[in-house]
Coordinates of N, CA and C in Angstrom, one line a residue:
X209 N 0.8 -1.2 0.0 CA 0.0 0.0 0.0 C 0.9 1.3 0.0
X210 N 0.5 2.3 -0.9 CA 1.1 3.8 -0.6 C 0.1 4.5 0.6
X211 N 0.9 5.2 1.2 CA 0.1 6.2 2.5 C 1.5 7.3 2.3
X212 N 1.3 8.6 2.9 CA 1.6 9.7 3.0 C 1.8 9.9 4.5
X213 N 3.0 10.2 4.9 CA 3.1 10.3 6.2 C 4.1 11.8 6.5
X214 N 4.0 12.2 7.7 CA 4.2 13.7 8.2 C 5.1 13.3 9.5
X215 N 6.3 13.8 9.5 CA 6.7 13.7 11.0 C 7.4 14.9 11.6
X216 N 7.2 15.0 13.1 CA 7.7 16.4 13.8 C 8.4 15.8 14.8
X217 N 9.6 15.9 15.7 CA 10.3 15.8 16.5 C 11.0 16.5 17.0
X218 N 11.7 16.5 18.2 CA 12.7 17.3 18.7 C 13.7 16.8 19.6
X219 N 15.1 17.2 19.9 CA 16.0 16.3 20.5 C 16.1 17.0 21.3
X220 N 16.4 16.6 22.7 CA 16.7 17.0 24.0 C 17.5 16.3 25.0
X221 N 18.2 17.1 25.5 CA 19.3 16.3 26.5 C 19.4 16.8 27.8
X222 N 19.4 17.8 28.3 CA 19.5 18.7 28.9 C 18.5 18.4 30.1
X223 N 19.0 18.3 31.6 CA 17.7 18.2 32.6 C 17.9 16.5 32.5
X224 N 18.5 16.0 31.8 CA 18.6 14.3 31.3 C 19.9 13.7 32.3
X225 N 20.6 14.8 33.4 CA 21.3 14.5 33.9 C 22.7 14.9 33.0
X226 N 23.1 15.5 31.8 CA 23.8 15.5 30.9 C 24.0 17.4 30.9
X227 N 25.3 17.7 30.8 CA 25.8 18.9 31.3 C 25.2 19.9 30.0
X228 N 25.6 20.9 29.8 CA 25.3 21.7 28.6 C 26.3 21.7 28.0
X229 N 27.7 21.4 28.0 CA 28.8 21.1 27.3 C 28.6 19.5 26.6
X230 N 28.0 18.8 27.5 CA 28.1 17.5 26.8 C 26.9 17.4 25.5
X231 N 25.8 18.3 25.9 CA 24.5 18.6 24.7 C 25.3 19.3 23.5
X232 N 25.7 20.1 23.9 CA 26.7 21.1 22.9 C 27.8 20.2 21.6
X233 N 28.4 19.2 22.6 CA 29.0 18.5 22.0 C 28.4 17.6 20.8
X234 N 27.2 17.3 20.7 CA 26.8 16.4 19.9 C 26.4 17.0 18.6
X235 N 26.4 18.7 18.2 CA 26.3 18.8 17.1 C 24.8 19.8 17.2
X236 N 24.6 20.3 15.9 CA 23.2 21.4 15.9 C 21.9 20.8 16.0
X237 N 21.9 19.1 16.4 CA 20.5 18.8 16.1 C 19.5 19.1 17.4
X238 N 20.7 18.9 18.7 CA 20.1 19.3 19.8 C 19.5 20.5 20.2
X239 N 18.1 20.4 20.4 CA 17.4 21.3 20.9 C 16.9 22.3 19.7
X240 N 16.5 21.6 18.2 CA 15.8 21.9 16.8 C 14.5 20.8 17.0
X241 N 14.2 21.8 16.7 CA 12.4 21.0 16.1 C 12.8 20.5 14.2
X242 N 12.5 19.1 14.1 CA 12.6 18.7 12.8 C 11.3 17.8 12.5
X243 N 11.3 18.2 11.6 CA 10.1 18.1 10.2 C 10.2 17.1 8.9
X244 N 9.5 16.2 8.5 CA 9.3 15.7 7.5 C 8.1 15.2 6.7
X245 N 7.8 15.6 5.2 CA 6.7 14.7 5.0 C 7.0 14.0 3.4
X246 N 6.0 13.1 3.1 CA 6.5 12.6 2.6 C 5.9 11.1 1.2
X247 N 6.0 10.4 0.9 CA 5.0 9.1 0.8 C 6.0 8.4 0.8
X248 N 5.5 7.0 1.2 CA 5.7 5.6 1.7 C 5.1 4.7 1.0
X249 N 6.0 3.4 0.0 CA 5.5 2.5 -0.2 C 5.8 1.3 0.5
X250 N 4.9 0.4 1.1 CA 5.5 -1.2 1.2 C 5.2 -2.1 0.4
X251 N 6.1 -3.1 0.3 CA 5.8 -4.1 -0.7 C 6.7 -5.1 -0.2
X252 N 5.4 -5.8 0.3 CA 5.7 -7.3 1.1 C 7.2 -6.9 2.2
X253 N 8.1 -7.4 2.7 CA 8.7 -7.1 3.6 C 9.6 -5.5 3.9
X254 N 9.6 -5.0 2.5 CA 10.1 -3.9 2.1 C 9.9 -2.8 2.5
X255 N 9.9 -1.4 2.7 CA 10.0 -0.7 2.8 C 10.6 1.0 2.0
X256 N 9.7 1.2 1.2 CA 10.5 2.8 0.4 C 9.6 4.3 1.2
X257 N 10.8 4.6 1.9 CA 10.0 6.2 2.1 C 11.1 6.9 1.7
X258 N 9.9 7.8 1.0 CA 10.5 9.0 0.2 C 9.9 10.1 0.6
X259 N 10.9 10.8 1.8 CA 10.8 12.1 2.1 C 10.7 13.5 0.9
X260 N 9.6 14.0 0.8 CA 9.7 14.9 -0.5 C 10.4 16.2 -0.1
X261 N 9.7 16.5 1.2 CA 9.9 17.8 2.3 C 10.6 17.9 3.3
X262 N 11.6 18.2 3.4 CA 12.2 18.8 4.8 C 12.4 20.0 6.1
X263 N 11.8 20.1 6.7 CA 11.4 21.1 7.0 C 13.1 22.2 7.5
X264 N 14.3 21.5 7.8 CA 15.2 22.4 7.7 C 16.7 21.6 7.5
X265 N 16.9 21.7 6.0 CA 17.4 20.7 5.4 C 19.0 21.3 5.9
X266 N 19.8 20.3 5.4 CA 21.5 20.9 5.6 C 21.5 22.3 4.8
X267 N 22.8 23.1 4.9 CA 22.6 24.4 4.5 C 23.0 24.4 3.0
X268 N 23.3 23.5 2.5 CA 23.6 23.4 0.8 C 22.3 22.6 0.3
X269 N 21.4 22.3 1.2 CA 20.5 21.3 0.4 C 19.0 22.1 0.3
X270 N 17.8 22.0 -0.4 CA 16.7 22.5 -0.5 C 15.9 21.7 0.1
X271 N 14.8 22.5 0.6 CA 13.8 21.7 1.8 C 13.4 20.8 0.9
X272 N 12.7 21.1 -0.5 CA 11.4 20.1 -1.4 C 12.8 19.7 -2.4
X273 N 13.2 18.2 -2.1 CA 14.4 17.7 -2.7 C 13.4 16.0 -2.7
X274 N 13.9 15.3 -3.9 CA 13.6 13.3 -3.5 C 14.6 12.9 -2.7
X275 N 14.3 12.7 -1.7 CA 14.9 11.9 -0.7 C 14.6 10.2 -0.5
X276 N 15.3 9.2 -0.5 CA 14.8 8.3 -0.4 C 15.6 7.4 1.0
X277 N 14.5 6.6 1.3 CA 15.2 5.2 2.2 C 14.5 4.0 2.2
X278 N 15.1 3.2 1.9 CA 14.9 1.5 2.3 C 15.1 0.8 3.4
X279 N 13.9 -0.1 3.9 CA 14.1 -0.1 5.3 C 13.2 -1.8 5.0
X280 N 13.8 -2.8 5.8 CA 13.5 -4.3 5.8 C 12.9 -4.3 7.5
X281 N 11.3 -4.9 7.2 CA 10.3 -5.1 8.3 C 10.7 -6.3 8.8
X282 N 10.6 -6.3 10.3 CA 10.8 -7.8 10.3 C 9.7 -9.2 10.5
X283 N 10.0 -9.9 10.0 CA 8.9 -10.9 9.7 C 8.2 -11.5 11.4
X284 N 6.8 -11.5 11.2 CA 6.5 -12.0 12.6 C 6.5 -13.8 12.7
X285 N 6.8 -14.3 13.5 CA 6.8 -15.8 13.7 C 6.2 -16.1 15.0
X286 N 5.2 -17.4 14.7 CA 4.3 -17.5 15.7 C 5.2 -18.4 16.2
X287 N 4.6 -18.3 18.0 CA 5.3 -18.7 18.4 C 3.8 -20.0 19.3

């Protein structure tokens, strides 16, 4: 099936027991709200989502770019 999916998140460390040097250390993603949307196909164990939108992409890249990823479901086994 194809479905269209949207995602919002944000990273946080901070108050986590983790200093403000050690949050600092990990790079700009800490403490950004990020955004994606997009469409999703599966096919049988497979996985293609293709992010179309980014809501704040690297700084050489444009938000509305084809982005793609492949991702393997894993199979359920009765038990």
């Amino acid at each position: 099936p194809i479905s269209l999916f949207a995602d919002l998140g944000r990273i946080e460390s901070t108050g986590l027991g983790e200093s403000e040097a050690a949050a600092a250390a990990r790079g700009d993603l800490a403490g950004r709200a990020l955004a994606d949307a997009g469409v999703s196909i599966d096919v049988g164990p497979l996985k293609l989502t293709a992010p179309l939108w980014v809501g704040r992409p690297e700084s050489d890249q444009k938000p509305w770019r084809f982005r793609w990823l492949v991702s393997l479901k894993s199979i359920q086994m009765p038990f």
